[in-house]
Amino acid sequence: MAQRAQARKPEGTEDLLGAREAAWLAMRSAAGELFGRWGFSPVETPMMEQLDVFSRGLGQTTDVVRKEMFRAITQTNLTRALEEGSEAGLKARQRLALRPEGTAGFVRAAIEHDLVPQGGAPVKAWYAGSMFRGERVQRGRLREFHQIGAEVLGSDDPVLDAELIIMLMDFYAALGLPAEALRLRLNSMGCAECRPAYRELVRGYLLDHAGELCDECVARADTNPLRAFDCKNPGCARVMEDAPKITDHLCEDCAEAYAEVKRLLDVAGVPFEEAPTLVRGLDYYTRTVFEVEARGGVGSQSAIGGGGRYDGLVELMGGRPTPGIGFAVGFERTLLAAEALGAKLTFEGEPLVYVAAAGKDGAVRKAVFDLCLALRRAGMRAEADYQGRSLKSQFKQADKLGAVLCVVVGPEELERGEATLRNMASHEQTAATLGAIPETVRTALAEL
Ligand code: AMP
């Protein structure tokens, strides 16, 4: 009989199994703990939004919106669009996309639920989840990847910019990536006051150097001149090194805010480099932008996180003018950087107790079942054998699973109303009363 074709995961996606899932859990729990201390609450927004949330929020001319969006559509609507030869007949709510980043969806939610009432205190939120971009797949560049992000809405105080960056660097440190192993690059992108004039300057500069630039950068002169700073073409990068720098053209307010952010980072002892050509890929950024690279990383793997201020975004998306700032950390690249540094991201769960059966008779099997149940219901992590292994192989299995204690029951122990507690590290054994196992085990775990 012909074998069925084996299904494979989609290109650029990953199954998170074993150590990788443990690393993702570890990163999320480190985020929850640290960000909680800084006053951030966890939020989750849908993995898909109406397409216009992203096209409005991120900017029509950005690569993410123009080329990389994963669109989502119901079969009924797809059939209809195919029949009509166009999706023009679909309503906005029928045109969906998987989120390529977390900020636009969060801002949509903040507006929809009025999370920042007028005159209210800033809202601080963090999230963790999958993001989707139709990128060319390579090491450290996936089509479904994971991000942990944080956002603050409701104040343009540069103290928040500095605090958010400090929290980000503390987060990396908590994951075993100290500041010395990282490069924090910082810039200001100006605001609605000063950026238009600067854009014009860059546009003029691009047109003056059209002969030395790639076709795309020449086209960018009219669509989105600042994107030319991000061009990967080495010729363009060289030309852009001498382009006018935004930091020489900031308005007074932006210059003051930028100086304050730098001053506060100094106060906190967070090292940074000024990067006047750093313009982040999405249109919504204003003022402070930053990116974190792992030193010694190569190419696309080295950027492990970044973010910036987006004071115009809420208004652009139909809300009341509300300033905001946020960052996103890429899980996969951060993990690559941590591994390169020898830092291990593992999730330390509850200690494991293994309940071993010395013998196979029904009373012993029942006792093992009862003990596992009692331990688990008392809030401990318990595991047992389900394959009828010998006691020796059960101990081996317990070691493999990382159990710290074994509770051993056999026919004679049962008769005495006892079980044996075995310390897996020292192999020391003590007798314990069956009826009091959960309490005895809890005490033993606390004393380990
Ligand atoms: P961005 O929203 O592009 O600034 O991304 C923030 C972080 O997410 C980056 O610094 C990367 O670490 C990570 N990231 C972005 N795109 C990808 C991707 N396609 N694959 C894996 N990680 C990514």
Short mmCIF file of C-alpha atoms and ligand atoms in Angstrom, two decimals:
data_model
loop_
_atom_site.label_atom_id
_atom_site.label_comp_id
_atom_site.label_asym_id
_atom_site.label_seq_id
_atom_site.Cartn_x
_atom_site.Cartn_y
_atom_site.Cartn_z
CA MET A 1 0.00 0.00 0.00
CA ALA A 2 1.30 3.45 -0.84
CA GLN A 3 2.50 5.35 2.21
CA ARG A 4 0.68 8.56 2.97
CA ALA A 5 2.70 11.73 2.48
CA GLN A 6 3.99 12.93 5.84
CA ALA A 7 2.78 16.38 6.84
CA ARG A 8 5.50 18.91 7.61
CA LYS A 9 5.40 22.16 9.53
CA PRO A 10 5.07 25.29 7.41
CA GLU A 11 8.32 26.89 6.24
CA GLY A 12 9.76 29.25 8.82
CA THR A 13 7.78 27.90 11.77
CA GLU A 14 8.92 25.86 14.72
CA ASP A 15 7.50 23.28 17.06
CA LEU A 16 8.46 24.35 20.56
CA LEU A 17 9.34 21.10 22.31
CA GLY A 18 11.40 20.11 25.33
CA ALA A 19 14.21 22.54 26.12
CA ARG A 20 12.96 25.10 23.61
CA GLU A 21 9.52 25.27 25.14
CA ALA A 22 11.17 25.42 28.59
CA ALA A 23 13.25 28.38 27.38
CA TRP A 24 10.14 30.18 26.09
CA LEU A 25 8.38 29.53 29.41
CA ALA A 26 11.46 30.74 31.30
CA MET A 27 11.53 33.94 29.27
CA ARG A 28 7.87 34.60 29.83
CA SER A 29 8.06 33.94 33.53
CA ALA A 30 11.16 36.16 33.88
CA ALA A 31 9.19 38.88 32.04
CA GLY A 32 6.15 38.47 34.27
CA GLU A 33 8.22 38.72 37.39
CA LEU A 34 10.43 41.64 36.36
CA PHE A 35 7.86 43.68 34.44
CA GLY A 36 5.38 43.18 37.28
CA ARG A 37 7.84 44.92 39.61
CA TRP A 38 7.90 47.88 37.20
CA GLY A 39 4.11 48.11 37.25
CA PHE A 40 3.29 46.33 33.97
CA SER A 41 0.23 44.07 33.70
CA PRO A 42 -0.02 41.18 31.25
CA VAL A 43 -2.39 41.52 28.27
CA GLU A 44 -3.32 39.34 25.33
CA THR A 45 -4.85 40.61 22.12
CA PRO A 46 -5.99 38.51 19.13
CA MET A 47 -3.39 36.97 16.85
CA MET A 48 -5.34 38.38 13.94
CA GLU A 49 -6.71 41.85 13.41
CA GLN A 50 -8.44 43.64 10.61
CA LEU A 51 -5.83 44.31 7.95
CA ASP A 52 -6.34 48.06 8.24
CA VAL A 53 -5.12 48.02 11.87
CA PHE A 54 -1.70 47.14 10.51
CA SER A 55 -1.77 49.11 7.27
CA ARG A 56 -2.83 52.24 9.15
CA GLY A 57 -0.70 51.61 12.20
CA LEU A 58 2.51 50.45 10.62
CA GLY A 59 2.37 52.54 7.47
CA GLN A 60 1.32 51.66 3.91
CA THR A 61 4.84 52.00 2.56
CA THR A 62 6.62 49.74 5.04
CA ASP A 63 7.98 46.40 3.84
CA VAL A 64 6.00 44.58 6.50
CA VAL A 65 2.71 45.90 5.14
CA ARG A 66 3.65 45.88 1.46
CA LYS A 67 5.20 42.45 1.26
CA GLU A 68 5.25 40.43 4.44
CA MET A 69 1.72 40.36 5.79
CA PHE A 70 0.10 36.96 6.23
CA ARG A 71 -3.47 37.57 5.24
CA ALA A 72 -6.32 35.56 6.72
CA ILE A 73 -9.68 35.02 5.09
CA THR A 74 -12.59 32.64 5.57
CA GLN A 75 -13.19 30.11 2.81
CA THR A 76 -16.53 31.75 1.98
CA ASN A 77 -14.96 35.16 1.51
CA LEU A 78 -12.05 33.74 -0.45
CA THR A 79 -14.43 31.95 -2.80
CA ARG A 80 -16.35 35.17 -3.26
CA ALA A 81 -13.24 37.25 -3.93
CA LEU A 82 -11.99 34.68 -6.44
CA GLU A 83 -15.35 34.66 -8.20
CA GLU A 84 -15.41 38.44 -8.33
CA GLY A 85 -11.79 38.56 -9.37
CA SER A 86 -10.99 41.04 -6.60
CA GLU A 87 -11.29 41.53 -2.86
CA ALA A 88 -12.74 44.99 -3.37
CA GLY A 89 -16.21 43.70 -2.48
CA LEU A 90 -15.05 42.52 0.97
CA LYS A 91 -15.79 44.65 4.00
CA ALA A 92 -12.98 45.85 6.24
CA ARG A 93 -13.99 43.34 8.90
CA GLN A 94 -13.63 40.52 6.38
CA ARG A 95 -10.06 41.44 5.50
CA LEU A 96 -7.91 40.01 8.23
CA ALA A 97 -4.21 39.53 8.80
CA LEU A 98 -2.04 37.68 11.28
CA ARG A 99 -0.23 40.17 13.48
CA PRO A 100 3.33 41.00 12.37
CA GLU A 101 4.05 42.81 15.65
CA GLY A 102 2.26 43.56 18.90
CA THR A 103 1.94 47.33 19.18
CA ALA A 104 -0.78 48.06 16.60
CA GLY A 105 -3.13 45.44 18.09
CA PHE A 106 -2.51 46.68 21.62
CA VAL A 107 -3.19 50.27 20.60
CA ARG A 108 -6.38 49.17 18.85
CA ALA A 109 -7.45 47.43 22.08
CA ALA A 110 -6.51 50.44 24.22
CA ILE A 111 -8.71 52.68 22.07
CA GLU A 112 -11.58 50.20 21.92
CA HIS A 113 -11.64 49.76 25.72
CA ASP A 114 -10.65 53.31 26.59
CA LEU A 115 -7.70 52.07 28.62
CA VAL A 116 -6.28 55.57 28.93
CA PRO A 117 -9.14 57.80 30.00
CA GLN A 118 -8.51 61.50 29.57
CA GLY A 119 -6.35 62.75 32.39
CA GLY A 120 -5.79 59.18 33.63
CA ALA A 121 -2.46 57.72 34.71
CA PRO A 122 -0.33 55.97 32.08
CA VAL A 123 -1.20 52.36 31.27
CA LYS A 124 1.65 49.88 31.36
CA ALA A 125 1.16 46.50 29.72
CA TRP A 126 3.25 43.58 28.53
CA TYR A 127 2.52 40.68 26.21
CA ALA A 128 4.11 37.52 24.87
CA GLY A 129 3.16 35.64 21.75
CA SER A 130 3.61 34.65 18.14
CA MET A 131 4.16 37.19 15.38
CA PHE A 132 3.97 36.40 11.66
CA ARG A 133 5.93 37.89 8.78
CA GLY A 134 6.39 36.45 5.32
CA GLU A 135 10.15 36.91 5.36
CA ARG A 136 12.92 35.04 3.57
CA VAL A 137 13.67 32.31 6.07
CA GLN A 138 17.16 31.94 7.51
CA ARG A 139 18.81 31.22 10.85
CA GLY A 140 17.25 33.61 13.34
CA ARG A 141 14.64 34.78 10.80
CA LEU A 142 11.35 32.95 10.91
CA ARG A 143 7.86 33.44 9.57
CA GLU A 144 6.26 32.66 12.89
CA PHE A 145 8.47 33.94 15.69
CA HIS A 146 7.87 34.90 19.29
CA GLN A 147 8.11 38.25 20.93
CA ILE A 148 7.81 39.59 24.43
CA GLY A 149 6.88 43.24 24.42
CA ALA A 150 5.95 46.07 26.74
CA GLU A 151 3.99 49.25 26.07
CA VAL A 152 3.24 52.42 28.00
CA LEU A 153 0.43 54.72 26.88
CA GLY A 154 -0.49 58.11 28.26
CA SER A 155 2.62 60.19 28.89
CA ASP A 156 5.45 61.66 26.86
CA ASP A 157 7.68 62.11 29.90
CA PRO A 158 11.24 61.09 28.89
CA VAL A 159 11.53 59.43 32.31
CA LEU A 160 9.29 56.70 30.88
CA ASP A 161 11.59 56.29 27.86
CA ALA A 162 14.56 55.84 30.16
CA GLU A 163 12.68 53.52 32.53
CA LEU A 164 11.47 51.33 29.70
CA ILE A 165 14.99 50.99 28.30
CA ILE A 166 16.43 50.26 31.76
CA MET A 167 13.74 47.61 32.32
CA LEU A 168 14.61 46.07 28.94
CA MET A 169 18.31 45.88 29.79
CA ASP A 170 17.49 44.45 33.24
CA PHE A 171 15.37 41.84 31.47
CA TYR A 172 18.30 40.73 29.31
CA ALA A 173 20.48 40.62 32.42
CA ALA A 174 17.88 38.42 34.16
CA LEU A 175 18.12 36.05 31.19
CA GLY A 176 21.91 35.84 31.56
CA LEU A 177 22.78 38.50 28.95
CA PRO A 178 24.62 41.24 30.85
CA ALA A 179 25.01 44.77 29.45
CA GLU A 180 28.66 44.09 28.47
CA ALA A 181 27.46 41.41 26.06
CA LEU A 182 25.03 43.79 24.37
CA ARG A 183 25.06 46.97 22.35
CA LEU A 184 22.26 49.38 23.07
CA ARG A 185 21.88 51.79 20.14
CA LEU A 186 19.88 54.94 20.70
CA ASN A 187 18.54 57.72 18.51
CA SER A 188 15.76 60.27 18.34
CA MET A 189 13.53 60.39 15.28
CA GLY A 190 12.06 63.80 16.01
CA CYS A 191 8.37 64.57 16.00
CA ALA A 192 5.63 65.97 13.80
CA GLU A 193 7.24 69.41 14.30
CA CYS A 194 10.77 68.69 13.17
CA ARG A 195 10.65 65.49 11.14
CA PRO A 196 8.91 66.78 7.99
CA ALA A 197 11.68 69.31 7.33
CA TYR A 198 14.30 66.67 8.03
CA ARG A 199 12.57 64.23 5.67
CA GLU A 200 12.78 66.86 2.95
CA LEU A 201 16.49 67.24 3.62
CA VAL A 202 17.02 63.50 3.26
CA ARG A 203 14.83 63.44 0.15
CA GLY A 204 17.03 66.12 -1.42
CA TYR A 205 20.14 64.23 -0.38
CA LEU A 206 18.85 61.00 -1.96
CA LEU A 207 18.01 62.78 -5.21
CA ASP A 208 21.47 64.42 -5.26
CA HIS A 209 23.07 60.98 -4.88
CA ALA A 210 20.64 59.04 -7.07
CA GLY A 211 23.49 57.76 -9.24
CA GLU A 212 25.12 55.99 -6.31
CA LEU A 213 21.96 54.45 -4.84
CA CYS A 214 19.99 51.30 -5.63
CA ASP A 215 16.71 51.73 -7.51
CA GLU A 216 14.68 51.09 -4.40
CA CYS A 217 16.41 53.88 -2.48
CA VAL A 218 15.87 56.27 -5.34
CA ALA A 219 12.18 55.36 -5.27
CA ARG A 220 12.22 55.83 -1.48
CA ALA A 221 13.06 59.51 -1.99
CA ASP A 222 9.41 60.03 -2.83
CA THR A 223 7.74 57.40 -0.69
CA ASN A 224 9.68 57.08 2.55
CA PRO A 225 13.14 58.68 2.37
CA LEU A 226 14.22 57.71 5.91
CA ARG A 227 13.96 54.02 5.00
CA ALA A 228 17.10 54.49 2.90
CA PHE A 229 19.04 54.39 6.19
CA ASP A 230 17.96 50.76 6.54
CA CYS A 231 19.01 49.64 3.05
CA LYS A 232 21.18 46.51 3.23
CA ASN A 233 23.00 47.46 0.00
CA PRO A 234 26.62 48.34 1.04
CA GLY A 235 26.81 51.15 -1.58
CA CYS A 236 23.67 52.78 -0.17
CA ALA A 237 24.91 52.32 3.41
CA ARG A 238 28.10 54.19 2.50
CA VAL A 239 26.15 57.07 0.94
CA MET A 240 23.80 57.24 3.93
CA GLU A 241 26.70 57.58 6.37
CA ASP A 242 27.13 61.16 5.14
CA ALA A 243 23.43 61.96 4.93
CA PRO A 244 22.06 64.72 7.18
CA LYS A 245 21.57 63.40 10.72
CA ILE A 246 18.24 63.83 12.48
CA THR A 247 19.94 64.67 15.77
CA ASP A 248 21.33 67.85 14.12
CA HIS A 249 17.80 68.86 13.14
CA LEU A 250 15.66 68.19 16.20
CA CYS A 251 13.30 70.86 17.48
CA GLU A 252 13.98 72.22 20.94
CA ASP A 253 11.48 69.93 22.72
CA CYS A 254 12.80 66.80 21.00
CA ALA A 255 16.41 67.76 21.69
CA GLU A 256 15.60 68.33 25.36
CA ALA A 257 13.73 65.03 25.67
CA TYR A 258 16.58 63.17 24.00
CA ALA A 259 19.14 64.76 26.34
CA GLU A 260 17.02 63.79 29.36
CA VAL A 261 16.76 60.14 28.24
CA LYS A 262 20.55 59.97 27.84
CA ARG A 263 21.10 61.62 31.21
CA LEU A 264 18.82 59.15 33.00
CA LEU A 265 20.45 56.15 31.32
CA ASP A 266 23.78 57.48 32.58
CA VAL A 267 22.34 57.84 36.08
CA ALA A 268 21.17 54.21 35.95
CA GLY A 269 24.57 53.08 34.68
CA VAL A 270 23.13 51.71 31.43
CA PRO A 271 25.72 52.01 28.66
CA PHE A 272 24.46 53.05 25.21
CA GLU A 273 25.77 54.22 21.85
CA GLU A 274 24.23 57.07 19.95
CA ALA A 275 23.25 55.82 16.50
CA PRO A 276 22.16 58.80 14.38
CA THR A 277 21.36 56.56 11.39
CA LEU A 278 19.07 54.28 13.40
CA VAL A 279 15.58 54.59 11.98
CA ARG A 280 13.28 51.79 12.91
CA GLY A 281 11.33 49.96 10.23
CA LEU A 282 7.83 51.13 11.05
CA ASP A 283 6.34 54.53 10.35
CA TYR A 284 4.85 55.15 13.74
CA TYR A 285 8.01 55.96 15.68
CA THR A 286 8.69 59.44 17.06
CA ARG A 287 11.48 60.71 19.30
CA THR A 288 13.31 57.95 21.19
CA VAL A 289 14.12 54.81 19.20
CA PHE A 290 16.47 52.06 20.30
CA GLU A 291 17.75 48.69 19.28
CA VAL A 292 19.69 46.05 21.17
CA GLU A 293 22.26 43.87 19.46
CA ALA A 294 24.18 40.95 20.87
CA ARG A 295 27.90 41.56 20.48
CA GLY A 296 29.57 39.09 18.16
CA GLY A 297 26.22 38.16 16.60
CA VAL A 298 26.12 37.98 12.84
CA GLY A 299 23.68 39.44 10.35
CA SER A 300 20.03 39.09 11.05
CA GLN A 301 20.60 37.27 14.33
CA SER A 302 22.26 40.11 16.16
CA ALA A 303 19.20 42.36 16.66
CA ILE A 304 17.56 40.84 19.71
CA GLY A 305 15.10 43.60 20.50
CA GLY A 306 14.13 47.16 19.91
CA GLY A 307 11.46 49.75 20.25
CA GLY A 308 10.62 53.36 20.47
CA ARG A 309 8.18 56.11 21.15
CA TYR A 310 5.03 56.44 19.04
CA ASP A 311 3.34 59.63 20.07
CA GLY A 312 1.17 59.88 16.95
CA LEU A 313 -0.02 56.29 16.70
CA VAL A 314 -3.12 56.34 18.90
CA GLU A 315 -4.49 59.35 17.03
CA LEU A 316 -3.58 57.80 13.69
CA MET A 317 -5.63 54.78 14.67
CA GLY A 318 -8.67 56.81 15.58
CA GLY A 319 -8.13 57.45 19.29
CA ARG A 320 -7.63 60.67 21.23
CA PRO A 321 -4.08 61.99 20.94
CA THR A 322 -2.18 59.80 23.44
CA PRO A 323 1.59 59.43 23.56
CA GLY A 324 3.10 55.97 23.85
CA ILE A 325 6.31 54.00 23.91
CA GLY A 326 7.16 50.32 23.71
CA PHE A 327 9.67 47.61 22.92
CA ALA A 328 9.69 44.04 21.64
CA VAL A 329 12.22 41.32 22.36
CA GLY A 330 12.66 38.50 19.85
CA PHE A 331 12.64 35.16 21.65
CA GLU A 332 14.48 33.09 19.02
CA ARG A 333 17.33 35.56 18.55
CA THR A 334 17.67 36.24 22.25
CA LEU A 335 17.95 32.50 22.79
CA LEU A 336 20.65 32.24 20.10
CA ALA A 337 22.55 35.06 21.80
CA ALA A 338 22.13 33.49 25.24
CA GLU A 339 23.40 30.15 23.95
CA ALA A 340 26.41 31.84 22.34
CA LEU A 341 27.22 33.31 25.77
CA GLY A 342 26.72 29.98 27.53
CA ALA A 343 23.68 31.29 29.42
CA LYS A 344 21.05 28.60 29.84
CA LEU A 345 17.40 29.49 29.80
CA THR A 346 15.49 26.80 31.63
CA PHE A 347 12.23 26.92 33.40
CA GLU A 348 12.62 25.77 37.00
CA GLY A 349 9.32 24.08 37.74
CA GLU A 350 8.26 22.59 41.07
CA PRO A 351 10.64 19.85 42.28
CA LEU A 352 9.58 16.41 41.07
CA VAL A 353 8.65 13.53 43.35
CA TYR A 354 8.71 10.05 41.80
CA VAL A 355 6.48 7.35 43.25
CA ALA A 356 8.10 3.98 42.64
CA ALA A 357 6.50 0.54 42.90
CA ALA A 358 8.54 -2.27 44.44
CA GLY A 359 6.49 -5.11 43.01
CA LYS A 360 3.62 -5.44 40.61
CA ASP A 361 0.71 -6.68 42.66
CA GLY A 362 -2.59 -4.85 42.62
CA ALA A 363 -2.26 -3.38 46.14
CA VAL A 364 1.10 -1.79 45.26
CA ARG A 365 -0.22 -0.38 41.98
CA LYS A 366 -3.21 1.05 43.82
CA ALA A 367 -0.96 2.61 46.47
CA VAL A 368 1.17 4.25 43.75
CA PHE A 369 -1.96 5.68 42.12
CA ASP A 370 -3.27 6.93 45.49
CA LEU A 371 0.05 8.51 46.45
CA CYS A 372 0.46 10.33 43.12
CA LEU A 373 -3.08 11.62 43.46
CA ALA A 374 -2.53 12.77 47.05
CA LEU A 375 0.78 14.49 46.23
CA ARG A 376 -0.60 16.26 43.15
CA ARG A 377 -3.73 17.36 44.96
CA ALA A 378 -1.56 18.68 47.78
CA GLY A 379 0.15 20.92 45.17
CA MET A 380 3.28 18.89 44.46
CA ARG A 381 4.58 17.52 41.17
CA ALA A 382 4.49 13.72 41.12
CA GLU A 383 5.27 11.12 38.47
CA ALA A 384 5.17 7.32 38.37
CA ASP A 385 5.90 4.43 36.05
CA TYR A 386 3.24 3.23 33.60
CA GLN A 387 5.22 0.48 31.90
CA GLY A 388 5.73 -2.12 34.61
CA ARG A 389 9.47 -1.44 34.89
CA SER A 390 11.74 -2.98 37.54
CA LEU A 391 12.50 -0.89 40.62
CA LYS A 392 16.02 -0.28 39.33
CA SER A 393 14.72 1.09 36.01
CA GLN A 394 12.19 3.20 37.86
CA PHE A 395 15.04 4.84 39.82
CA LYS A 396 16.86 5.42 36.54
CA GLN A 397 13.73 6.93 35.04
CA ALA A 398 13.29 9.11 38.15
CA ASP A 399 16.86 10.38 37.73
CA LYS A 400 16.29 11.08 34.06
CA LEU A 401 13.19 13.10 34.85
CA GLY A 402 15.14 15.06 37.46
CA ALA A 403 13.19 13.80 40.47
CA VAL A 404 14.64 14.96 43.78
CA LEU A 405 12.75 12.46 45.96
CA CYS A 406 11.32 8.99 45.47
CA VAL A 407 8.49 7.53 47.47
CA VAL A 408 8.87 3.74 47.29
CA VAL A 409 6.05 1.36 48.13
CA GLY A 410 6.24 -2.42 48.24
CA PRO A 411 4.10 -5.20 49.75
CA GLU A 412 5.96 -5.30 53.10
CA GLU A 413 5.90 -1.54 53.53
CA LEU A 414 2.21 -1.54 52.74
CA GLU A 415 1.60 -4.10 55.42
CA ARG A 416 3.34 -1.88 57.96
CA GLY A 417 1.35 1.12 56.69
CA GLU A 418 4.57 2.76 55.52
CA ALA A 419 6.48 3.90 52.46
CA THR A 420 10.18 4.61 52.00
CA LEU A 421 11.42 8.11 51.16
CA ARG A 422 14.59 8.07 49.08
CA ASN A 423 16.70 11.15 48.59
CA MET A 424 17.77 10.89 44.96
CA ALA A 425 21.02 12.81 45.45
CA SER A 426 22.34 11.08 48.62
CA HIS A 427 20.39 7.80 48.19
CA GLU A 428 19.58 8.11 51.91
CA GLN A 429 16.34 6.27 52.79
CA THR A 430 13.87 6.79 55.63
CA ALA A 431 10.56 5.21 56.52
CA ALA A 432 7.41 7.38 56.48
CA THR A 433 3.80 6.75 57.48
CA LEU A 434 1.63 6.16 54.41
CA GLY A 435 -1.26 8.34 55.58
CA ALA A 436 1.02 11.34 56.12
CA ILE A 437 3.05 11.15 52.90
CA PRO A 438 2.07 14.55 51.46
CA GLU A 439 3.07 16.36 54.69
CA THR A 440 6.26 14.33 55.12
CA VAL A 441 7.26 14.89 51.48
CA ARG A 442 6.54 18.60 51.71
CA THR A 443 8.76 18.88 54.79
CA ALA A 444 11.49 16.80 53.11
CA LEU A 445 11.37 19.00 49.98
CA ALA A 446 11.63 22.13 52.09
CA GLU A 447 14.71 20.73 53.79
CA LEU A 448 16.52 19.76 50.57
P1 AMP B 1 10.96 44.46 15.17
O1 AMP B 1 9.51 44.56 15.50
O2 AMP B 1 11.23 44.16 13.73
O3 AMP B 1 11.81 45.53 15.73
O4 AMP B 1 11.42 43.15 15.92
C1 AMP B 1 11.77 43.12 17.28
C2 AMP B 1 12.59 41.89 17.50
O5 AMP B 1 11.88 40.74 17.08
C3 AMP B 1 13.87 41.87 16.68
O6 AMP B 1 14.91 42.53 17.34
C4 AMP B 1 14.13 40.40 16.54
O7 AMP B 1 14.82 39.93 17.67
C5 AMP B 1 12.76 39.80 16.50
N1 AMP B 1 12.34 39.50 15.12
C6 AMP B 1 11.84 40.33 14.19
N2 AMP B 1 11.56 39.69 13.04
C7 AMP B 1 11.90 38.39 13.25
C8 AMP B 1 11.85 37.20 12.45
N3 AMP B 1 11.37 37.21 11.21
N4 AMP B 1 12.29 36.05 13.00
C9 AMP B 1 12.75 36.01 14.27
N5 AMP B 1 12.82 37.09 15.06
C10 AMP B 1 12.41 38.27 14.57
#
